[in-house]
mmCIF file of C-alpha atoms in Angstrom:
data_model
loop_
_atom_site.group_PDB
_atom_site.id
_atom_site.type_symbol
_atom_site.label_atom_id
_atom_site.label_comp_id
_atom_site.label_asym_id
_atom_site.label_seq_id
_atom_site.Cartn_x
_atom_site.Cartn_y
_atom_site.Cartn_z
ATOM 1 C CA UNK A 1445 -86.165 52.290 -128.176
ATOM 2 C CA UNK A 1446 -88.938 49.966 -127.993
ATOM 3 C CA UNK A 1447 -91.237 49.226 -131.104
ATOM 4 C CA UNK A 1448 -94.696 50.191 -130.631
ATOM 5 C CA UNK A 1449 -97.119 47.142 -129.588
ATOM 6 C CA UNK A 1450 -99.121 45.970 -132.147
ATOM 7 C CA UNK A 1451 -102.772 46.926 -131.823
ATOM 8 C CA UNK A 1452 -105.320 44.429 -130.853
ATOM 9 C CA UNK A 1453 -107.011 44.400 -134.299
ATOM 10 C CA UNK A 1454 -103.626 43.361 -135.786
ATOM 11 C CA UNK A 1455 -103.245 40.593 -133.266
ATOM 12 C CA UNK A 1456 -106.566 39.346 -133.878
ATOM 13 C CA UNK A 1457 -106.090 39.288 -137.637
ATOM 14 C CA UNK A 1458 -102.770 37.452 -137.393
ATOM 15 C CA UNK A 1459 -104.607 34.666 -135.072
ATOM 16 C CA UNK A 1460 -107.321 34.333 -137.735
ATOM 17 C CA UNK A 1461 -104.950 33.928 -140.492
ATOM 18 C CA UNK A 1462 -102.729 31.705 -138.918
ATOM 19 C CA UNK A 1463 -105.906 29.596 -137.819
ATOM 20 C CA UNK A 1464 -107.146 29.531 -141.467
ATOM 21 C CA UNK A 1465 -103.656 28.491 -142.756
ATOM 22 C CA UNK A 1466 -103.430 25.718 -140.132
ATOM 23 C CA UNK A 1467 -106.905 24.499 -141.230
ATOM 24 C CA UNK A 1468 -106.370 24.664 -144.613
ATOM 25 C CA UNK A 1469 -103.616 21.983 -144.109
ATOM 26 C CA UNK A 1470 -105.939 19.298 -143.258
ATOM 27 C CA UNK A 1471 -107.543 18.470 -146.465
ATOM 28 C CA UNK A 1472 -104.148 17.794 -148.023
ATOM 29 C CA UNK A 1473 -103.156 16.075 -145.175
ATOM 30 C CA UNK A 1474 -106.209 13.650 -145.333
ATOM 31 C CA UNK A 1475 -105.902 13.290 -149.037
ATOM 32 C CA UNK A 1476 -102.167 12.314 -148.652
ATOM 33 C CA UNK A 1477 -103.040 10.079 -146.006
ATOM 34 C CA UNK A 1478 -105.741 8.133 -147.904
ATOM 35 C CA UNK A 1479 -103.665 8.137 -151.001
ATOM 36 C CA UNK A 1480 -100.740 6.630 -149.109
ATOM 37 C CA UNK A 1481 -103.061 3.936 -147.857
ATOM 38 C CA UNK A 1482 -104.525 3.238 -151.354
ATOM 39 C CA UNK A 1483 -101.096 3.311 -153.053
ATOM 40 C CA UNK A 1484 -99.651 0.892 -150.322
ATOM 41 C CA UNK A 1485 -102.508 -1.406 -150.672
ATOM 42 C CA UNK A 1486 -102.383 -1.857 -154.483
ATOM 43 C CA UNK A 1487 -98.554 -2.212 -154.411
ATOM 44 C CA UNK A 1488 -98.967 -5.013 -151.606
ATOM 45 C CA UNK A 1489 -101.308 -6.592 -153.840
ATOM 46 C CA UNK A 1490 -98.905 -6.708 -156.713
ATOM 47 C CA UNK A 1491 -95.887 -7.864 -154.669
ATOM 48 C CA UNK A 1492 -97.634 -10.359 -152.225
ATOM 49 C CA UNK A 1493 -95.544 -13.724 -152.236
ATOM 50 C CA UNK A 1494 -98.529 -15.384 -150.540
ATOM 51 C CA UNK A 1495 -102.302 -14.553 -150.005
ATOM 52 C CA UNK A 1496 -103.325 -15.725 -146.535
ATOM 53 C CA UNK A 1497 -106.769 -14.706 -146.428
ATOM 54 C CA UNK A 1498 -109.717 -13.568 -148.483
ATOM 55 C CA UNK A 1499 -108.720 -9.891 -147.990
ATOM 56 C CA UNK A 1500 -105.293 -10.456 -149.236
ATOM 57 C CA UNK A 1501 -106.293 -12.690 -151.960
ATOM 58 C CA UNK A 1502 -108.940 -10.360 -153.122
ATOM 59 C CA UNK A 1503 -106.262 -7.429 -153.089
ATOM 60 C CA UNK A 1504 -103.783 -9.612 -155.225
ATOM 61 C CA UNK A 1505 -106.536 -10.494 -157.866
ATOM 62 C CA UNK A 1506 -107.679 -6.911 -157.997
ATOM 63 C CA UNK A 1507 -104.570 -5.418 -158.250
ATOM 64 C CA UNK A 1508 -103.629 -7.693 -161.222
ATOM 65 C CA UNK A 1509 -106.793 -7.684 -162.970
ATOM 66 C CA UNK A 1510 -107.078 -3.986 -162.848
ATOM 67 C CA UNK A 1511 -103.545 -2.952 -163.157
ATOM 68 C CA UNK A 1512 -104.206 0.002 -165.610
ATOM 69 C CA UNK A 1513 -106.229 1.513 -163.118
ATOM 70 C CA UNK A 1514 -103.211 2.096 -161.202
ATOM 71 C CA UNK A 1515 -102.724 4.992 -163.335
ATOM 72 C CA UNK A 1516 -105.272 6.956 -161.440
ATOM 73 C CA UNK A 1517 -103.791 6.876 -158.102
ATOM 74 C CA UNK A 1518 -100.475 7.409 -160.019
ATOM 75 C CA UNK A 1519 -101.777 10.510 -161.399
ATOM 76 C CA UNK A 1520 -103.024 11.781 -157.933
ATOM 77 C CA UNK A 1521 -99.800 10.951 -156.411
ATOM 78 C CA UNK A 1522 -98.132 13.077 -159.081
ATOM 79 C CA UNK A 1523 -100.570 16.112 -158.047
ATOM 80 C CA UNK A 1524 -99.625 15.253 -154.303
ATOM 81 C CA UNK A 1525 -95.972 15.308 -155.043
ATOM 82 C CA UNK A 1526 -96.105 18.794 -156.915
ATOM 83 C CA UNK A 1527 -97.881 20.268 -153.780
ATOM 84 C CA UNK A 1528 -95.440 18.713 -151.466
ATOM 85 C CA UNK A 1529 -92.543 20.059 -153.475
ATOM 86 C CA UNK A 1530 -94.031 23.510 -153.672
ATOM 87 C CA UNK A 1531 -94.622 23.716 -149.753
ATOM 88 C CA UNK A 1532 -91.198 22.405 -149.025
ATOM 89 C CA UNK A 1533 -92.128 19.082 -147.555
ATOM 90 C CA UNK A 1534 -88.988 17.399 -148.873
ATOM 91 C CA UNK A 1535 -89.449 14.174 -146.995
ATOM 92 C CA UNK A 1536 -92.997 13.449 -147.877
ATOM 93 C CA UNK A 1537 -92.381 14.398 -151.497
ATOM 94 C CA UNK A 1538 -89.741 11.567 -151.650
ATOM 95 C CA UNK A 1539 -92.311 9.210 -150.419
ATOM 96 C CA UNK A 1540 -94.857 10.212 -152.696
ATOM 97 C CA UNK A 1541 -92.479 10.131 -155.594
ATOM 98 C CA UNK A 1542 -91.421 6.621 -154.842
ATOM 99 C CA UNK A 1543 -94.844 5.425 -154.614
ATOM 100 C CA UNK A 1544 -95.886 7.223 -157.757
ATOM 101 C CA UNK A 1545 -93.218 5.442 -159.619
ATOM 102 C CA UNK A 1546 -94.122 2.197 -158.579
ATOM 103 C CA UNK A 1547 -97.644 2.647 -159.255
ATOM 104 C CA UNK A 1548 -96.871 3.726 -162.913
ATOM 105 C CA UNK A 1549 -94.584 0.637 -163.091
ATOM 106 C CA UNK A 1550 -97.341 -1.473 -161.575
ATOM 107 C CA UNK A 1551 -99.532 -0.462 -164.323
ATOM 108 C CA UNK A 1552 -97.213 -0.429 -167.099
ATOM 109 C CA UNK A 1553 -95.169 -3.724 -166.638
ATOM 110 C CA UNK A 1554 -97.947 -6.171 -166.618
ATOM 111 C CA UNK A 1555 -99.599 -4.218 -169.747
ATOM 112 C CA UNK A 1556 -96.337 -4.645 -171.674
ATOM 113 C CA UNK A 1557 -95.666 -8.144 -171.044
ATOM 114 C CA UNK A 1558 -99.369 -9.024 -172.047
ATOM 115 C CA UNK A 1559 -98.947 -6.795 -175.128
ATOM 116 C CA UNK A 1560 -95.989 -9.046 -176.216
ATOM 117 C CA UNK A 1561 -98.082 -11.996 -175.303
ATOM 118 C CA UNK A 1562 -100.858 -10.668 -177.838
ATOM 119 C CA UNK A 1563 -98.403 -10.111 -180.472
ATOM 120 C CA UNK A 1564 -96.703 -13.386 -180.155
ATOM 121 C CA UNK A 1565 -100.304 -14.968 -180.567
ATOM 122 C CA UNK A 1566 -101.303 -12.726 -183.475
ATOM 123 C CA UNK A 1567 -104.083 -10.948 -181.332
ATOM 124 C CA UNK A 1568 -104.977 -7.390 -181.703
ATOM 125 C CA UNK A 1569 -105.618 -5.811 -178.247
ATOM 126 C CA UNK A 1570 -108.134 -2.840 -177.651
ATOM 127 C CA UNK A 1571 -107.340 -0.134 -174.956
ATOM 128 C CA UNK A 1572 -110.961 1.056 -175.005
ATOM 129 C CA UNK A 1573 -112.381 -2.607 -174.447
ATOM 130 C CA UNK A 1574 -110.089 -2.812 -171.353
ATOM 131 C CA UNK A 1575 -112.303 -0.318 -169.565
ATOM 132 C CA UNK A 1576 -115.659 -2.416 -170.243
ATOM 133 C CA UNK A 1577 -115.309 -3.528 -166.693
ATOM 134 C CA UNK A 1578 -116.147 -7.118 -165.132
ATOM 135 C CA UNK A 1579 -118.323 -9.623 -167.107
ATOM 136 C CA UNK A 1580 -121.781 -8.373 -166.430
ATOM 137 C CA UNK A 1581 -123.555 -9.761 -169.579
ATOM 138 C CA UNK A 1582 -126.840 -8.100 -170.208
ATOM 139 C CA UNK A 1583 -128.829 -11.167 -172.108
ATOM 140 C CA UNK A 1584 -130.685 -13.682 -170.313
ATOM 141 C CA UNK A 1585 -130.495 -17.421 -171.071
ATOM 142 C CA UNK A 1586 -132.985 -18.879 -173.923
ATOM 143 C CA UNK A 1587 -134.252 -21.409 -171.319
ATOM 144 C CA UNK A 1588 -133.797 -22.870 -168.177
ATOM 145 C CA UNK A 1589 -134.341 -26.725 -167.575
ATOM 146 C CA UNK A 1590 -133.895 -29.463 -164.975
ATOM 147 C CA UNK A 1591 -131.479 -32.006 -166.346
ATOM 148 C CA UNK A 1592 -131.666 -34.142 -163.174
ATOM 149 C CA UNK A 1593 -133.139 -34.542 -159.645
ATOM 150 C CA UNK A 1594 -130.417 -36.112 -157.346
ATOM 151 C CA UNK A 1595 -131.374 -36.798 -153.656
ATOM 152 C CA UNK A 1596 -134.191 -34.256 -153.896
ATOM 153 C CA UNK A 1597 -132.054 -31.559 -155.566
ATOM 154 C CA UNK A 1598 -133.130 -30.216 -158.936
ATOM 155 C CA UNK A 1599 -130.055 -29.810 -160.867
ATOM 156 C CA UNK A 1600 -130.689 -26.841 -163.392
ATOM 157 C CA UNK A 1601 -129.139 -25.966 -166.806
ATOM 158 C CA UNK A 1602 -129.302 -22.610 -168.622
ATOM 159 C CA UNK A 1603 -129.432 -23.063 -172.389
ATOM 160 C CA UNK A 1604 -127.870 -20.018 -174.606
ATOM 161 C CA UNK A 1605 -128.939 -20.364 -178.101
ATOM 162 C CA UNK A 1606 -127.034 -18.504 -181.101
ATOM 163 C CA UNK A 1607 -129.421 -16.523 -183.165
ATOM 164 C CA UNK A 1608 -129.756 -17.166 -186.913
ATOM 165 C CA UNK A 1609 -127.654 -20.264 -187.259
ATOM 166 C CA UNK A 1610 -129.203 -23.554 -188.359
ATOM 167 C CA UNK A 1611 -128.395 -26.854 -186.607
ATOM 168 C CA UNK A 1612 -127.094 -29.109 -185.803
ATOM 169 C CA UNK A 1613 -124.468 -26.880 -183.975
ATOM 170 C CA UNK A 1614 -121.395 -27.151 -181.885
ATOM 171 C CA UNK A 1615 -121.906 -26.714 -178.329
ATOM 172 C CA UNK A 1616 -119.981 -25.893 -174.902
ATOM 173 C CA UNK A 1617 -121.071 -27.306 -171.632
ATOM 174 C CA UNK A 1618 -119.539 -24.893 -169.076
ATOM 175 C CA UNK A 1619 -119.124 -25.691 -165.471
ATOM 176 C CA UNK A 1620 -118.744 -22.624 -162.988
ATOM 177 C CA UNK A 1621 -115.988 -22.112 -160.642
ATOM 178 C CA UNK A 1622 -115.997 -21.263 -156.826
ATOM 179 C CA UNK A 1623 -113.803 -23.730 -155.068
ATOM 180 C CA UNK A 1624 -116.483 -26.424 -155.048
ATOM 181 C CA UNK A 1625 -117.861 -24.553 -152.357
ATOM 182 C CA UNK A 1626 -119.778 -21.645 -153.794
ATOM 183 C CA UNK A 1627 -120.982 -20.100 -157.182
ATOM 184 C CA UNK A 1628 -123.630 -20.689 -159.685
ATOM 185 C CA UNK A 1629 -124.261 -21.194 -163.287
ATOM 186 C CA UNK A 1630 -124.870 -17.640 -163.987
ATOM 187 C CA UNK A 1631 -121.496 -16.813 -163.366
ATOM 188 C CA UNK A 1632 -120.177 -15.742 -166.968
ATOM 189 C CA UNK A 1633 -123.027 -14.317 -168.939
ATOM 190 C CA UNK A 1634 -120.852 -12.070 -171.264
ATOM 191 C CA UNK A 1635 -118.685 -15.033 -171.975
ATOM 192 C CA UNK A 1636 -121.763 -17.107 -172.770
ATOM 193 C CA UNK A 1637 -123.002 -14.347 -175.313
ATOM 194 C CA UNK A 1638 -119.862 -14.435 -177.053
ATOM 195 C CA UNK A 1639 -119.887 -17.897 -177.384
ATOM 196 C CA UNK A 1640 -123.177 -17.919 -178.821
ATOM 197 C CA UNK A 1641 -121.884 -15.205 -181.290
ATOM 198 C CA UNK A 1642 -119.368 -17.760 -182.424
ATOM 199 C CA UNK A 1643 -122.184 -20.243 -183.239
ATOM 200 C CA UNK A 1644 -122.133 -22.259 -180.287
ATOM 201 C CA UNK A 1645 -125.088 -23.386 -178.084
ATOM 202 C CA UNK A 1646 -123.913 -22.912 -174.414
ATOM 203 C CA UNK A 1647 -125.311 -25.371 -171.749
ATOM 204 C CA UNK A 1648 -124.321 -23.694 -168.220
ATOM 205 C CA UNK A 1649 -124.917 -26.373 -165.899
ATOM 206 C CA UNK A 1650 -125.164 -26.352 -161.913
ATOM 207 C CA UNK A 1651 -123.797 -29.044 -159.545
ATOM 208 C CA UNK A 1652 -124.116 -29.699 -155.920
ATOM 209 C CA UNK A 1653 -121.667 -27.862 -153.676
ATOM 210 C CA UNK A 1654 -119.545 -28.918 -150.763
ATOM 211 C CA UNK A 1655 -119.920 -27.867 -147.162
ATOM 212 C CA UNK A 1656 -117.789 -28.540 -144.091
ATOM 213 C CA UNK A 1657 -119.880 -31.321 -143.009
ATOM 214 C CA UNK A 1658 -120.642 -32.649 -146.577
ATOM 215 C CA UNK A 1659 -117.764 -32.901 -148.878
ATOM 216 C CA UNK A 1660 -118.870 -32.985 -152.575
ATOM 217 C CA UNK A 1661 -116.101 -35.233 -153.950
ATOM 218 C CA UNK A 1662 -118.236 -37.649 -155.600
ATOM 219 C CA UNK A 1663 -121.509 -35.591 -155.983
ATOM 220 C CA UNK A 1664 -119.802 -32.779 -158.054
ATOM 221 C CA UNK A 1665 -118.073 -34.621 -160.632
ATOM 222 C CA UNK A 1666 -121.083 -37.130 -160.950
ATOM 223 C CA UNK A 1667 -123.438 -34.228 -161.404
ATOM 224 C CA UNK A 1668 -121.298 -32.581 -164.353
ATOM 225 C CA UNK A 1669 -120.937 -36.107 -165.795
ATOM 226 C CA UNK A 1670 -124.694 -36.492 -165.544
ATOM 227 C CA UNK A 1671 -125.159 -33.108 -167.212
ATOM 228 C CA UNK A 1672 -122.775 -34.293 -170.175
ATOM 229 C CA UNK A 1673 -125.247 -37.292 -170.771
ATOM 230 C CA UNK A 1674 -128.382 -35.411 -170.439
ATOM 231 C CA UNK A 1675 -126.955 -32.808 -173.258
ATOM 232 C CA UNK A 1676 -126.005 -35.742 -175.637
ATOM 233 C CA UNK A 1677 -129.338 -37.263 -175.176
ATOM 234 C CA UNK A 1678 -131.227 -33.969 -175.625
ATOM 235 C CA UNK A 1679 -128.930 -32.560 -178.298
ATOM 236 C CA UNK A 1680 -131.378 -32.907 -181.354
ATOM 237 C CA UNK A 1681 -134.061 -30.968 -179.371
ATOM 238 C CA UNK A 1682 -131.608 -28.230 -178.951
ATOM 239 C CA UNK A 1683 -130.098 -28.195 -182.537
ATOM 240 C CA UNK A 1684 -126.828 -29.646 -181.287
ATOM 241 C CA UNK A 1685 -124.521 -32.153 -182.702
ATOM 242 C CA UNK A 1686 -123.816 -34.613 -180.013
ATOM 243 C CA UNK A 1687 -120.398 -35.265 -181.391
ATOM 244 C CA UNK A 1688 -119.270 -31.553 -181.270
ATOM 245 C CA UNK A 1689 -119.594 -30.899 -177.582
ATOM 246 C CA UNK A 1690 -116.898 -29.308 -175.774
ATOM 247 C CA UNK A 1691 -116.595 -29.400 -171.901
ATOM 248 C CA UNK A 1692 -115.313 -26.332 -170.378
ATOM 249 C CA UNK A 1693 -115.090 -24.592 -166.994
ATOM 250 C CA UNK A 1694 -112.862 -22.073 -164.747
ATOM 251 C CA UNK A 1695 -111.028 -22.820 -161.552
ATOM 252 C CA UNK A 1696 -112.727 -25.599 -159.675
ATOM 253 C CA UNK A 1697 -115.233 -25.854 -162.741
ATOM 254 C CA UNK A 1698 -112.206 -26.520 -164.939
ATOM 255 C CA UNK A 1699 -111.131 -29.413 -162.666
ATOM 256 C CA UNK A 1700 -114.529 -30.919 -162.852
ATOM 257 C CA UNK A 1701 -114.712 -30.455 -166.575
ATOM 258 C CA UNK A 1702 -111.300 -31.957 -167.183
ATOM 259 C CA UNK A 1703 -111.962 -34.842 -164.855
ATOM 260 C CA UNK A 1704 -115.161 -35.720 -166.376
ATOM 261 C CA UNK A 1705 -113.924 -35.697 -169.792
ATOM 262 C CA UNK A 1706 -110.848 -37.769 -169.023
ATOM 263 C CA UNK A 1707 -113.145 -40.470 -167.359
ATOM 264 C CA UNK A 1708 -116.006 -40.896 -169.855
ATOM 265 C CA UNK A 1709 -116.690 -44.554 -169.819
ATOM 266 C CA UNK A 1710 -114.659 -44.926 -166.776
ATOM 267 C CA UNK A 1711 -116.680 -46.123 -163.555
ATOM 268 C CA UNK A 1712 -113.967 -44.774 -161.275
ATOM 269 C CA UNK A 1713 -116.066 -41.542 -161.711
ATOM 270 C CA UNK A 1714 -119.449 -42.419 -162.001
ATOM 271 C CA UNK A 1715 -122.386 -40.334 -163.027
ATOM 272 C CA UNK A 1716 -124.865 -39.388 -160.352
ATOM 273 C CA UNK A 1717 -127.824 -40.340 -162.593
ATOM 274 C CA UNK A 1718 -128.740 -42.828 -165.362
ATOM 275 C CA UNK A 1719 -127.046 -41.766 -168.539
ATOM 276 C CA UNK A 1720 -125.442 -43.252 -171.756
ATOM 277 C CA UNK A 1721 -122.486 -41.935 -173.548
ATOM 278 C CA UNK A 1722 -120.622 -38.899 -171.607
ATOM 279 C CA UNK A 1723 -117.737 -38.411 -174.017
ATOM 280 C CA UNK A 1724 -117.024 -35.061 -175.403
ATOM 281 C CA UNK A 1725 -114.919 -33.694 -178.522
ATOM 282 C CA UNK A 1726 -112.536 -31.425 -176.508
ATOM 283 C CA UNK A 1727 -111.886 -29.852 -173.211
ATOM 284 C CA UNK A 1728 -111.228 -25.989 -172.612
ATOM 285 C CA UNK A 1729 -110.015 -25.512 -169.042
ATOM 286 C CA UNK A 1730 -109.287 -22.130 -167.546
ATOM 287 C CA UNK A 1731 -106.903 -22.163 -164.649
ATOM 288 C CA UNK A 1732 -108.049 -25.343 -163.046
ATOM 289 C CA UNK A 1733 -106.137 -27.427 -160.540
ATOM 290 C CA UNK A 1734 -105.203 -30.842 -162.283
ATOM 291 C CA UNK A 1735 -103.236 -32.395 -159.463
ATOM 292 C CA UNK A 1736 -105.088 -31.790 -156.162
ATOM 293 C CA UNK A 1737 -102.170 -33.148 -153.965
ATOM 294 C CA UNK A 1738 -99.610 -30.821 -155.541
ATOM 295 C CA UNK A 1739 -102.223 -27.833 -155.742
ATOM 296 C CA UNK A 1740 -102.997 -28.232 -152.264
ATOM 297 C CA UNK A 1741 -99.260 -27.977 -151.179
ATOM 298 C CA UNK A 1742 -98.233 -25.270 -153.591
ATOM 299 C CA UNK A 1743 -101.104 -22.813 -153.623
ATOM 300 C CA UNK A 1744 -100.291 -19.478 -151.895
ATOM 301 C CA UNK A 1745 -103.885 -19.031 -150.832
ATOM 302 C CA UNK A 1746 -104.724 -20.553 -147.266
ATOM 303 C CA UNK A 1747 -108.394 -20.026 -148.547
ATOM 304 C CA UNK A 1748 -107.779 -22.223 -151.695
ATOM 305 C CA UNK A 1749 -106.194 -25.060 -149.499
ATOM 306 C CA UNK A 1750 -109.267 -24.876 -147.243
ATOM 307 C CA UNK A 1751 -111.638 -25.294 -150.079
ATOM 308 C CA UNK A 1752 -109.853 -28.279 -151.332
ATOM 309 C CA UNK A 1753 -109.818 -29.762 -147.861
ATOM 310 C CA UNK A 1754 -113.689 -29.073 -147.654
ATOM 311 C CA UNK A 1755 -114.279 -30.640 -151.019
ATOM 312 C CA UNK A 1756 -112.370 -33.914 -150.383
ATOM 313 C CA UNK A 1757 -113.248 -34.114 -146.609
ATOM 314 C CA UNK A 1758 -109.613 -34.052 -145.522
ATOM 315 C CA UNK A 1759 -105.810 -33.274 -146.164
ATOM 316 C CA UNK A 1760 -103.853 -35.238 -148.560
ATOM 317 C CA UNK A 1761 -102.370 -37.203 -145.826
ATOM 318 C CA UNK A 1762 -105.846 -38.218 -144.381
ATOM 319 C CA UNK A 1763 -107.526 -38.811 -147.612
ATOM 320 C CA UNK A 1764 -104.790 -39.520 -150.228
ATOM 321 C CA UNK A 1765 -107.012 -41.730 -152.481
ATOM 322 C CA UNK A 1766 -109.644 -39.074 -152.929
ATOM 323 C CA UNK A 1767 -106.828 -36.533 -154.036
ATOM 324 C CA UNK A 1768 -105.877 -39.055 -156.570
ATOM 325 C CA UNK A 1769 -109.273 -40.041 -157.803
ATOM 326 C CA UNK A 1770 -110.326 -36.350 -158.330
ATOM 327 C CA UNK A 1771 -107.230 -34.999 -160.118
ATOM 328 C CA UNK A 1772 -107.374 -35.118 -163.815
ATOM 329 C CA UNK A 1773 -103.750 -35.884 -164.207
ATOM 330 C CA UNK A 1774 -104.557 -39.441 -162.822
ATOM 331 C CA UNK A 1775 -106.317 -40.470 -165.907
ATOM 332 C CA UNK A 1776 -103.974 -38.986 -168.686
ATOM 333 C CA UNK A 1777 -103.437 -41.760 -171.258
ATOM 334 C CA UNK A 1778 -103.501 -41.891 -175.144
ATOM 335 C CA UNK A 1779 -106.926 -40.966 -176.788
ATOM 336 C CA UNK A 1780 -108.192 -38.384 -174.581
ATOM 337 C CA UNK A 1781 -109.956 -35.470 -176.389
ATOM 338 C CA UNK A 1782 -107.894 -32.334 -177.386
ATOM 339 C CA UNK A 1783 -107.373 -29.941 -174.426
ATOM 340 C CA UNK A 1784 -107.093 -26.068 -174.283
ATOM 341 C CA UNK A 1785 -105.287 -24.971 -170.797
ATOM 342 C CA UNK A 1786 -105.405 -21.269 -170.380
ATOM 343 C CA UNK A 1787 -103.415 -19.978 -167.108
ATOM 344 C CA UNK A 1788 -102.236 -17.038 -165.343
ATOM 345 C CA UNK A 1789 -98.524 -17.208 -164.523
ATOM 346 C CA UNK A 1790 -99.146 -15.186 -161.315
ATOM 347 C CA UNK A 1791 -102.036 -17.302 -160.037
ATOM 348 C CA UNK A 1792 -102.070 -17.306 -156.326
ATOM 349 C CA UNK A 1793 -104.935 -19.885 -156.026
ATOM 350 C CA UNK A 1794 -104.066 -22.343 -158.597
ATOM 351 C CA UNK A 1795 -100.274 -22.682 -159.263
ATOM 352 C CA UNK A 1796 -99.127 -22.051 -162.867
ATOM 353 C CA UNK A 1797 -97.341 -25.445 -162.435
ATOM 354 C CA UNK A 1798 -100.647 -27.139 -162.717
ATOM 355 C CA UNK A 1799 -101.089 -26.114 -166.228
ATOM 356 C CA UNK A 1800 -97.734 -26.877 -167.318
ATOM 357 C CA UNK A 1801 -97.602 -30.237 -165.758
ATOM 358 C CA UNK A 1802 -100.692 -31.326 -167.282
ATOM 359 C CA UNK A 1803 -99.437 -30.192 -170.673
ATOM 360 C CA UNK A 1804 -96.326 -32.133 -170.263
ATOM 361 C CA UNK A 1805 -98.313 -35.298 -169.418
ATOM 362 C CA UNK A 1806 -100.482 -34.845 -172.346
ATOM 363 C CA UNK A 1807 -97.672 -34.457 -174.613
ATOM 364 C CA UNK A 1808 -96.144 -37.619 -173.224
ATOM 365 C CA UNK A 1809 -99.376 -39.380 -174.038
ATOM 366 C CA UNK A 1810 -99.691 -38.033 -177.384
ATOM 367 C CA UNK A 1811 -102.815 -36.029 -176.664
ATOM 368 C CA UNK A 1812 -103.283 -32.821 -178.858
ATOM 369 C CA UNK A 1813 -103.016 -29.795 -176.276
ATOM 370 C CA UNK A 1814 -102.604 -26.108 -176.425
ATOM 371 C CA UNK A 1815 -101.458 -24.400 -173.324
ATOM 372 C CA UNK A 1816 -101.480 -20.528 -173.178
ATOM 373 C CA UNK A 1817 -99.715 -19.094 -170.102
ATOM 374 C CA UNK A 1818 -100.482 -15.489 -169.432
ATOM 375 C CA UNK A 1819 -97.600 -13.344 -167.733
ATOM 376 C CA UNK A 1820 -98.571 -10.969 -164.896
ATOM 377 C CA UNK A 1821 -102.128 -12.444 -164.789
ATOM 378 C CA UNK A 1822 -103.929 -13.765 -161.568
ATOM 379 C CA UNK A 1823 -106.791 -16.119 -160.949
ATOM 380 C CA UNK A 1824 -110.289 -15.298 -162.231
ATOM 381 C CA UNK A 1825 -108.702 -13.283 -165.020
ATOM 382 C CA UNK A 1826 -111.554 -13.742 -167.315
ATOM 383 C CA UNK A 1827 -113.813 -12.027 -164.855
ATOM 384 C CA UNK A 1828 -112.678 -8.892 -166.378
ATOM 385 C CA UNK A 1829 -114.175 -9.284 -169.627
ATOM 386 C CA UNK A 1830 -112.255 -6.432 -171.333
ATOM 387 C CA UNK A 1831 -108.922 -7.193 -169.730
ATOM 388 C CA UNK A 1832 -106.027 -7.770 -171.800
ATOM 389 C CA UNK A 1833 -105.542 -11.421 -170.620
ATOM 390 C CA UNK A 1834 -109.282 -12.115 -171.582
ATOM 391 C CA UNK A 1835 -108.769 -10.444 -175.007
ATOM 392 C CA UNK A 1836 -106.065 -12.771 -175.729
ATOM 393 C CA UNK A 1837 -107.687 -15.798 -174.350
ATOM 394 C CA UNK A 1838 -110.717 -15.396 -176.674
ATOM 395 C CA UNK A 1839 -109.076 -15.560 -180.038
ATOM 396 C CA UNK A 1840 -107.017 -18.476 -178.754
ATOM 397 C CA UNK A 1841 -110.019 -20.112 -177.873
ATOM 398 C CA UNK A 1842 -111.686 -19.599 -181.099
ATOM 399 C CA UNK A 1843 -108.666 -21.076 -183.009
ATOM 400 C CA UNK A 1844 -108.968 -24.061 -180.859
ATOM 401 C CA UNK A 1845 -112.576 -24.696 -181.367
ATOM 402 C CA UNK A 1846 -112.237 -23.951 -185.375
ATOM 403 C CA UNK A 1847 -109.678 -26.705 -185.362
ATOM 404 C CA UNK A 1848 -111.153 -29.221 -183.052
ATOM 405 C CA UNK A 1849 -114.842 -28.789 -182.676
ATOM 406 C CA UNK A 1850 -116.511 -26.791 -185.589
#
């Protein structure tokens, strides 16, 4: 006997139910696809051996700078894994499980390494402070002045004054980074506020940038040396002790700061304006290239290599004298100011060997120096003001200043 045919109503209801069931899969599928892309991108940033281009470089820097934030996609991955397992999607659940585990490791391993480094340097880390975000400072400088006008360009300096401290005070002249082709003096406001809380007056200086048709290998260091001379000449007006000035910077700014400090009184790197004494008490350099020839050769970033060429007007083979002239290691000798070197071990832009090579040369010359290499840390780590690497670097910097400047 034949079973009775289903009624048209039952057929229609079955079609509707199946349609709803199929459509209900799409939000899950879209979420799974988006999550997979995000997870793969984050893990790619952690694993990249090179950073050929701004997108991949930014991915690498972000993955290391914000590694604890990887716990968010890891949590979402756990939810997707649970859903996949419940619905019998065994193949997808294997992929989701593997990516989730890697995300957890990507968040945990760098953090554990940095906690160990913090303990070794007697620094207490704060988990809540980690999530304060990038350096966005809220205060404005106390004053902005023109320290020189060169070839019709007014070169500015922002002055950040500490409150409630009587002079004469120590000071830091800070030189911004940006590959000698970008950036400005307002780059690190939260750091400047923190430095003023330590009793320092901060002078954040501009300098002329390089373009493809106008390399700045003479202009930029000349401008910074001019700024140092201006600060010394105007120290009394700003309540600063001219004999307790530290010169610091990050990335390209660190290169300029170290170069200018090591060539005080040396006509090989002349100031771009008429100044007197340009000597400083100490140097603080955050992940700066110290040997431009080897930095050009060893950097993982094609963008960084291009910036060096733009700044110097060619490759090491084309203009070797410029590479030597603008490399701080060229001028290492006894009697240089004490130097603090802060460097990420996983820097895609400035190889960590730049820091250790400079430290070894300073040791050989008998120059006091402190080098702090931070594991699982990328370029521009201090841009995340609450990041563990930044939390470690601040007390180390304070101790260095207490020992050599204050």
